[in-house]
mmCIF file with all atom_site columns, C-alpha atoms in Angstrom:
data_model
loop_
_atom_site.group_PDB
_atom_site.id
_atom_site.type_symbol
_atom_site.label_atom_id
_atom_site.label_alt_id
_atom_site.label_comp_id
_atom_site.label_asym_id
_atom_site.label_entity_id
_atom_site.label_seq_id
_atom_site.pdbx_PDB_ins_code
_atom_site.Cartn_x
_atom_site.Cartn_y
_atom_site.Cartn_z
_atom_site.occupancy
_atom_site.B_iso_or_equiv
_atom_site.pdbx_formal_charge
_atom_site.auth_seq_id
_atom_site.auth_comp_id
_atom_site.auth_asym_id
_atom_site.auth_atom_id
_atom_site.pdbx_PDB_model_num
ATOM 1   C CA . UNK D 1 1   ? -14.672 42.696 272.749 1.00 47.00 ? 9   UNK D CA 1
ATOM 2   C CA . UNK D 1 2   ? -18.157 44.239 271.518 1.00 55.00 ? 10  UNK D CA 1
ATOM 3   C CA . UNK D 1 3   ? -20.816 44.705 273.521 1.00 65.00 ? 11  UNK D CA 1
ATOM 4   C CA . UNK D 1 4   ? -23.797 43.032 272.904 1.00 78.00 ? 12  UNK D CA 1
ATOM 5   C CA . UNK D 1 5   ? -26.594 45.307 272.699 1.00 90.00 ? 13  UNK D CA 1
ATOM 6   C CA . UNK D 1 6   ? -28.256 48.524 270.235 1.00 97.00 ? 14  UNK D CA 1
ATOM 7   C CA . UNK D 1 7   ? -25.685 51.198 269.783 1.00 97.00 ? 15  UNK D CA 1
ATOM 8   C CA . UNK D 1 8   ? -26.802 55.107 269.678 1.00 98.00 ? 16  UNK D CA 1
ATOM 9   C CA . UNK D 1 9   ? -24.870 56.764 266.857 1.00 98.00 ? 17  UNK D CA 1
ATOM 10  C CA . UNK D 1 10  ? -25.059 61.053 267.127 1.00 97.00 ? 18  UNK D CA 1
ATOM 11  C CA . UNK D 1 11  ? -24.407 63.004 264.207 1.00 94.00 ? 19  UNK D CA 1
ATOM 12  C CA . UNK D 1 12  ? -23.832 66.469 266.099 1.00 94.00 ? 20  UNK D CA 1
ATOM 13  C CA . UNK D 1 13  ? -24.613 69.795 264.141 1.00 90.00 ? 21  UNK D CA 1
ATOM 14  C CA . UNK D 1 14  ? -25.353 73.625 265.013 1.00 91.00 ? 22  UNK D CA 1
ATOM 15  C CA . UNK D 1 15  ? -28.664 73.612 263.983 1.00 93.00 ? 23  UNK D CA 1
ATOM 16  C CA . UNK D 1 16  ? -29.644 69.792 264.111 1.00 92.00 ? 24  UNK D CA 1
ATOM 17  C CA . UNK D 1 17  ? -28.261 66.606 265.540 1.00 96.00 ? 25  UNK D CA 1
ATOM 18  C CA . UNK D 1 18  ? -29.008 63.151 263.611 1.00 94.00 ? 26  UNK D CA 1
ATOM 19  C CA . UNK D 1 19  ? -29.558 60.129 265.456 1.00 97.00 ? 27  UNK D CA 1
ATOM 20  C CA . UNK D 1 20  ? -29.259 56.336 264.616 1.00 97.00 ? 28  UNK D CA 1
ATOM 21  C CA . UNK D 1 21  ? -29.915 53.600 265.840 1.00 98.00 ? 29  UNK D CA 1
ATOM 22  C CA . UNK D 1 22  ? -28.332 48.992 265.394 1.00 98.00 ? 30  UNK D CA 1
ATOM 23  C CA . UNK D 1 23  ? -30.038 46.369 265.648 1.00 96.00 ? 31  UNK D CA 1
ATOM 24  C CA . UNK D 1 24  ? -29.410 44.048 269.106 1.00 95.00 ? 32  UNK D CA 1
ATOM 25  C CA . UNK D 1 25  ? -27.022 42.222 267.500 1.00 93.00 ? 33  UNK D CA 1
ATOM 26  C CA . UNK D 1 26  ? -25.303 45.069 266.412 1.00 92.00 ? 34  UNK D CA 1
ATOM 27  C CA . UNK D 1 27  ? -24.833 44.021 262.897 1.00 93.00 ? 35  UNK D CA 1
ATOM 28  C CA . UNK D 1 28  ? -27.191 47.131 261.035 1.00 96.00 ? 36  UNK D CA 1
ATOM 29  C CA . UNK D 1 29  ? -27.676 50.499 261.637 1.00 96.00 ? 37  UNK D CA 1
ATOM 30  C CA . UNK D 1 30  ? -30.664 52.398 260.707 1.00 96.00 ? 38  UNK D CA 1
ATOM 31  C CA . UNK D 1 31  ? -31.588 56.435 260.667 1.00 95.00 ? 39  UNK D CA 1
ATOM 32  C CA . UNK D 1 32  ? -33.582 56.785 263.972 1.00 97.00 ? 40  UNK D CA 1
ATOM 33  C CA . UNK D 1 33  ? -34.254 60.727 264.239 1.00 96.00 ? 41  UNK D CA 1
ATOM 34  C CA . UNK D 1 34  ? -33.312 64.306 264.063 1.00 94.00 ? 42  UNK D CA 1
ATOM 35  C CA . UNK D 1 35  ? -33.434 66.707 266.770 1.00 97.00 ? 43  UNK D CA 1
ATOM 36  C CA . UNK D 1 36  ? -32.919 69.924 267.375 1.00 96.00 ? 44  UNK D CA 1
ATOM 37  C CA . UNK D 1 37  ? -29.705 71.402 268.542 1.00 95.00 ? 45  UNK D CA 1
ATOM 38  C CA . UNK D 1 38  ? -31.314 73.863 270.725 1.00 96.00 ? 46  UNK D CA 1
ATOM 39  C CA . UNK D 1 39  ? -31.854 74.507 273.543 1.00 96.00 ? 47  UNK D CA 1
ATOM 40  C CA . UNK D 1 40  ? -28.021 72.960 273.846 1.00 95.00 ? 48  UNK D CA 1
ATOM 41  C CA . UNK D 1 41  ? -28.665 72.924 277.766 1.00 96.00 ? 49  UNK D CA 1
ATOM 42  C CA . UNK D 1 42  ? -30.656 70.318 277.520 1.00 97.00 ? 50  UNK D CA 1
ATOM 43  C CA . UNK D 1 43  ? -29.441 68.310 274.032 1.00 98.00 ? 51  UNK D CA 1
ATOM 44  C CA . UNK D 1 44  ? -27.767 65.517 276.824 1.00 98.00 ? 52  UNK D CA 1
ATOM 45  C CA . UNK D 1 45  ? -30.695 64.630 278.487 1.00 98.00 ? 53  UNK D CA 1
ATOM 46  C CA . UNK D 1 46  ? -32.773 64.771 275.425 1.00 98.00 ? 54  UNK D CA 1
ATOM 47  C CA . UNK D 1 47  ? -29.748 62.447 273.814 1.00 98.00 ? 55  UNK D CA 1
ATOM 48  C CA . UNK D 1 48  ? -29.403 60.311 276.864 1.00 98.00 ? 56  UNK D CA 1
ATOM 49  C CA . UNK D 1 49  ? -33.605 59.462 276.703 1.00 98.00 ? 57  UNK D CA 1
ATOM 50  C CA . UNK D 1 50  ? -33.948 58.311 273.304 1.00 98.00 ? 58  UNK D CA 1
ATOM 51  C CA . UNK D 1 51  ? -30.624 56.261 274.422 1.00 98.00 ? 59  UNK D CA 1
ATOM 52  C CA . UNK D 1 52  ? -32.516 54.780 277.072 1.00 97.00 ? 60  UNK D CA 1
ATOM 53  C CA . UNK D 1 53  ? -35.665 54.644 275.692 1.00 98.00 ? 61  UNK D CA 1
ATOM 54  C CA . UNK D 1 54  ? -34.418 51.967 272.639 1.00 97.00 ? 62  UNK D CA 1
ATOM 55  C CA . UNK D 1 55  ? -32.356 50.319 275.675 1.00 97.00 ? 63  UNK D CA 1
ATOM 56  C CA . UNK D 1 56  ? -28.470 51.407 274.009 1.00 97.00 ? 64  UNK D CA 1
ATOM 57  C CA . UNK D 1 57  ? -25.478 50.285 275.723 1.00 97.00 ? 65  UNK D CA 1
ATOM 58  C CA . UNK D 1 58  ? -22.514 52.209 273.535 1.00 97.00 ? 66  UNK D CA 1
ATOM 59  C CA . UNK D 1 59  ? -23.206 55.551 272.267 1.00 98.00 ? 67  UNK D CA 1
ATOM 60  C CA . UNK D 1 60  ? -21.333 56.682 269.061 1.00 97.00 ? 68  UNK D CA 1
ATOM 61  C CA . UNK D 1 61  ? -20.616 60.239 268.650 1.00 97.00 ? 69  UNK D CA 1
ATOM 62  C CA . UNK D 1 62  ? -19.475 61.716 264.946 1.00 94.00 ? 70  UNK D CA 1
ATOM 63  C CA . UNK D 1 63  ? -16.041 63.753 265.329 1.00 92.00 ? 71  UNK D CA 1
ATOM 64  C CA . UNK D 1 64  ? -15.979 66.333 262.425 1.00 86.00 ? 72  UNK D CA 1
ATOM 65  C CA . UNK D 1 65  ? -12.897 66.877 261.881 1.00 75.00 ? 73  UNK D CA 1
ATOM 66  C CA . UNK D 1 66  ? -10.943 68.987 258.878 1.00 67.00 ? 74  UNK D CA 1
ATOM 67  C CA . UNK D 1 67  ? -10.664 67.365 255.570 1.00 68.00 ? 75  UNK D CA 1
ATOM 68  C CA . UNK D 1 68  ? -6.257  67.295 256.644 1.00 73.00 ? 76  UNK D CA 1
ATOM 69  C CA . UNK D 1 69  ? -7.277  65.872 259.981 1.00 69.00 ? 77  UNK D CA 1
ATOM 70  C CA . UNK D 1 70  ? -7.246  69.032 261.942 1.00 72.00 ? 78  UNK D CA 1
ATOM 71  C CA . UNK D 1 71  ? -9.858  69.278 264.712 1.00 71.00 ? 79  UNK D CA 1
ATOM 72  C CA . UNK D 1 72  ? -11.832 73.016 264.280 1.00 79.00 ? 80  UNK D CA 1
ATOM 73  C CA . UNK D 1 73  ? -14.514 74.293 266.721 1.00 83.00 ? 81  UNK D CA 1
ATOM 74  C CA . UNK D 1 74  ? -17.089 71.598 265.704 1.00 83.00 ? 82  UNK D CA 1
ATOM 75  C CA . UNK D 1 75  ? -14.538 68.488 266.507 1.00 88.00 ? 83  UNK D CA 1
ATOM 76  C CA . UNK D 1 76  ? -14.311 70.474 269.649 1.00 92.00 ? 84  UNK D CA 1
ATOM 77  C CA . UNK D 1 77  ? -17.753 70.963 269.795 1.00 93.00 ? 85  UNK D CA 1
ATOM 78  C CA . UNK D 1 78  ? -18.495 67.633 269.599 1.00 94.00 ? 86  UNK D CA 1
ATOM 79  C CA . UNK D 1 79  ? -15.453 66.100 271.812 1.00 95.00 ? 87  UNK D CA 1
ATOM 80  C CA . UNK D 1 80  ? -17.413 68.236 274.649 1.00 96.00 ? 88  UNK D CA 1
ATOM 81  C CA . UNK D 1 81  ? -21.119 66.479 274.429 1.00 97.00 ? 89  UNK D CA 1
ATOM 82  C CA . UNK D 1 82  ? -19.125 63.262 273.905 1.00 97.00 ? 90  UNK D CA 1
ATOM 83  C CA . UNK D 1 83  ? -17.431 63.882 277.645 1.00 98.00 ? 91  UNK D CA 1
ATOM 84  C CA . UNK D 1 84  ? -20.679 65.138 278.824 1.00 98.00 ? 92  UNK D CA 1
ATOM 85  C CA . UNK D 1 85  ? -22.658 61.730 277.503 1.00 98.00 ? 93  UNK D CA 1
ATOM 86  C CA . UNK D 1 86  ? -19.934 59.459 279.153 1.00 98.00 ? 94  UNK D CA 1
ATOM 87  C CA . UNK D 1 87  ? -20.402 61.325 282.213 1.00 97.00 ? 95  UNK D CA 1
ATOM 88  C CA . UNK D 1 88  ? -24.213 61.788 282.928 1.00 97.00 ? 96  UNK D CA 1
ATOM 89  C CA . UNK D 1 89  ? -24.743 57.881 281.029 1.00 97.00 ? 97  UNK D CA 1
ATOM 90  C CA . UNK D 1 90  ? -21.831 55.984 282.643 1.00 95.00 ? 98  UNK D CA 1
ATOM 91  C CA . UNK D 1 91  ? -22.590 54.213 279.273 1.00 97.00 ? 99  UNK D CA 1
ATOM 92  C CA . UNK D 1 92  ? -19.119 53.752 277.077 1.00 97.00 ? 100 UNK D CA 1
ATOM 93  C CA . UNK D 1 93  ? -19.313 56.830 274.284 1.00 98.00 ? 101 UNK D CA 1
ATOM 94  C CA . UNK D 1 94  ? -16.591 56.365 271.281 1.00 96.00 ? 102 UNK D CA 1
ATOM 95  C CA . UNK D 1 95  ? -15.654 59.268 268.835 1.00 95.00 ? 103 UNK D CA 1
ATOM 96  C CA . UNK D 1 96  ? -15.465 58.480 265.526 1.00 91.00 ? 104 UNK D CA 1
ATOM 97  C CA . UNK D 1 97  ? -13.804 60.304 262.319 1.00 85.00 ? 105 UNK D CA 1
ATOM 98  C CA . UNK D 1 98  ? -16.844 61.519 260.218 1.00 77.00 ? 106 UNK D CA 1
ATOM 99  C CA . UNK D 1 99  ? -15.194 63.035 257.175 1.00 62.00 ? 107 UNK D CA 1
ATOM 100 C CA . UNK D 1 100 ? -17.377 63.042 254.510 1.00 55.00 ? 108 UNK D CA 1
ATOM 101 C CA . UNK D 1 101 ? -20.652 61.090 256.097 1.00 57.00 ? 109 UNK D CA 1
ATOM 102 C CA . UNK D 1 102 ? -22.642 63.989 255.212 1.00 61.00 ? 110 UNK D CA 1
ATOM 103 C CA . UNK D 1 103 ? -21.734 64.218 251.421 1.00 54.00 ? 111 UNK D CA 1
ATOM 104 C CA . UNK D 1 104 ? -22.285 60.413 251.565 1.00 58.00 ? 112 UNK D CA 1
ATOM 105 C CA . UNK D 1 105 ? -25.346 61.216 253.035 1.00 52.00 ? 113 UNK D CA 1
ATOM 106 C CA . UNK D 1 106 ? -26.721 63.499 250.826 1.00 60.00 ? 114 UNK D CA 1
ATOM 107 C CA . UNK D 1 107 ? -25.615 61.798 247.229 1.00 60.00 ? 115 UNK D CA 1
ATOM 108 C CA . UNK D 1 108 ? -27.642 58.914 248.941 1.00 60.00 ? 116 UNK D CA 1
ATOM 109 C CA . UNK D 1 109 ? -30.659 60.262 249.359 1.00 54.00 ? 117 UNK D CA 1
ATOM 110 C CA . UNK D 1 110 ? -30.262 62.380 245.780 1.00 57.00 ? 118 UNK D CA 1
ATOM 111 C CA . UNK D 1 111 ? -30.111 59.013 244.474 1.00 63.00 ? 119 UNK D CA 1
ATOM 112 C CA . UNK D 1 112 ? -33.009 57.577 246.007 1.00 61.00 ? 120 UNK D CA 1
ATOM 113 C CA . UNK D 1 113 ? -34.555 61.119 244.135 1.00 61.00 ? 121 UNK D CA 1
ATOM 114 C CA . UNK D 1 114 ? -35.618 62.479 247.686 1.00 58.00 ? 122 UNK D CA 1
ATOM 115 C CA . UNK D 1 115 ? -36.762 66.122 246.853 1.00 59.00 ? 123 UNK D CA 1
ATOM 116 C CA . UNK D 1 116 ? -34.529 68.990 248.620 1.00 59.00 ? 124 UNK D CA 1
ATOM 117 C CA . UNK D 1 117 ? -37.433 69.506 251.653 1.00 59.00 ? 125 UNK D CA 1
ATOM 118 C CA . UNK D 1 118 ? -37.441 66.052 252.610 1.00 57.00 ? 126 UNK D CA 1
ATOM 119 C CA . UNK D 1 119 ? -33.406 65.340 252.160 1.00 52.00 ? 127 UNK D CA 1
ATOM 120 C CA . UNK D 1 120 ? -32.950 68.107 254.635 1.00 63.00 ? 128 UNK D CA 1
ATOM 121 C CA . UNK D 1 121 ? -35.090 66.189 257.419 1.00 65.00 ? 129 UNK D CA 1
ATOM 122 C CA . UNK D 1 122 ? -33.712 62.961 256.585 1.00 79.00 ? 130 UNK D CA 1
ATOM 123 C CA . UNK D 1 123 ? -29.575 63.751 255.576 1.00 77.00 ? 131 UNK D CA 1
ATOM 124 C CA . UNK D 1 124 ? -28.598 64.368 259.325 1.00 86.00 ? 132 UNK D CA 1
ATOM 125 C CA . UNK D 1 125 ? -30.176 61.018 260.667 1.00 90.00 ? 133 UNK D CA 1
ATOM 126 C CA . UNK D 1 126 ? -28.733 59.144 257.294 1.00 86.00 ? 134 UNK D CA 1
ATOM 127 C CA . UNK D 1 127 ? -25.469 60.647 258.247 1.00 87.00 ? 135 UNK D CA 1
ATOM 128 C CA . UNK D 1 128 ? -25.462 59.483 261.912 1.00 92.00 ? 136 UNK D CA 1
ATOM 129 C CA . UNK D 1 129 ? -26.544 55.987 260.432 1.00 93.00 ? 137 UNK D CA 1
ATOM 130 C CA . UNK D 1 130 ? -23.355 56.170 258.392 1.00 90.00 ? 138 UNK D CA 1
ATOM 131 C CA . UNK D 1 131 ? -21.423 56.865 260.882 1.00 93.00 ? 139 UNK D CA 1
ATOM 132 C CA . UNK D 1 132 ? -22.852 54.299 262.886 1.00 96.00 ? 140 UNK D CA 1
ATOM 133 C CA . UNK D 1 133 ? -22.485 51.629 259.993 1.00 92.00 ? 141 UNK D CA 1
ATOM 134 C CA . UNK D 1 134 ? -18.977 52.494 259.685 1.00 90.00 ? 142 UNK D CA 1
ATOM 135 C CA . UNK D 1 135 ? -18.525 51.921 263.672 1.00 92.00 ? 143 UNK D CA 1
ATOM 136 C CA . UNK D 1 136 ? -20.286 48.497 263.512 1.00 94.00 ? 144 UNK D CA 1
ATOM 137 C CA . UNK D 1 137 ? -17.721 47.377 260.304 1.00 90.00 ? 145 UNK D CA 1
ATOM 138 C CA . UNK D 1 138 ? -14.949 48.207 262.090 1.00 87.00 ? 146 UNK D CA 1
ATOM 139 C CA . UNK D 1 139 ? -15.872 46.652 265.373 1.00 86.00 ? 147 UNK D CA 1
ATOM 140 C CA . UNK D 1 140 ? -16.810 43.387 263.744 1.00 83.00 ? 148 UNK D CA 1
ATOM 141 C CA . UNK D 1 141 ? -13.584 43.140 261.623 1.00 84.00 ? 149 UNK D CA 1
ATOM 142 C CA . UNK D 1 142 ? -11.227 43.710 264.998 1.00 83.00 ? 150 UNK D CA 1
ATOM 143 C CA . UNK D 1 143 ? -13.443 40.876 266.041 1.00 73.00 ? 151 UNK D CA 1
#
């Protein structure tokens, strides 16, 4: 059974992390934010306020793994915050497969003719809010 509530999607990267955001009913998600990965001491609690400051109750955490599946340093990378979340939040977090959500991303924005500056400020929160959308789809058709 869903929760009812805005879900926090995190699109985790070395250099940035891009954030998204549903609606209440869970239904839409929309490109929220980009922040910094650094200082990565303090990326949870930086996560874990925007989560609290748009009132999330699931958090949704991008798993990157290997075009065959395989989980590299990054999946790892990213199974670690997703631990770290759950634990500091108490909130439920989810991993979810994000193969390809940044290509997506990207031929999105090139499509909407988003010159190369601005797609690089907006293609990690688009990708989050892929992943996100993705989460949301799934959830309601299990419904």
């Amino acid at each position: 059974m869903a929760l009812a509530g805005r879900v926090l999607a995190i699109d985790p990267g070395s250099k940035r992390v891009g954030v998204a955001l549903s609606d209440p009913g869970g239904v839409l998600a929309t490109p929220l934010l980009t922040l910094p990965a650094e200082p990565a001491a303090t990326l949870v609690d930086r996560l874990l306020a925007v989560a609290a400051s748009h009132q999330a109750v699931e958090l949704v955490v991008g798993l990157p793994r290997r075009l065959d599946g395989s989980s590299g340093p990054a999946a790892h990378t990213a199974s670690r915050l997703a631990a770290d979340l759950r634990a500091q939040s108490g909130l439920p977090v989810k991993l979810v497969d994000e193969r390809l959500t940044s290509v997506i991303a990207e031929r999105a924005l090139l499509a909407n003719g988003r010159k190369r500056d601005r797609r690089k400020d907006l293609s990690d929160r688009v990708a989050a809010a892929v992943i996100l959308q993705g989460h949301l789809d799934s959830r309601r058709r299990q419904e």
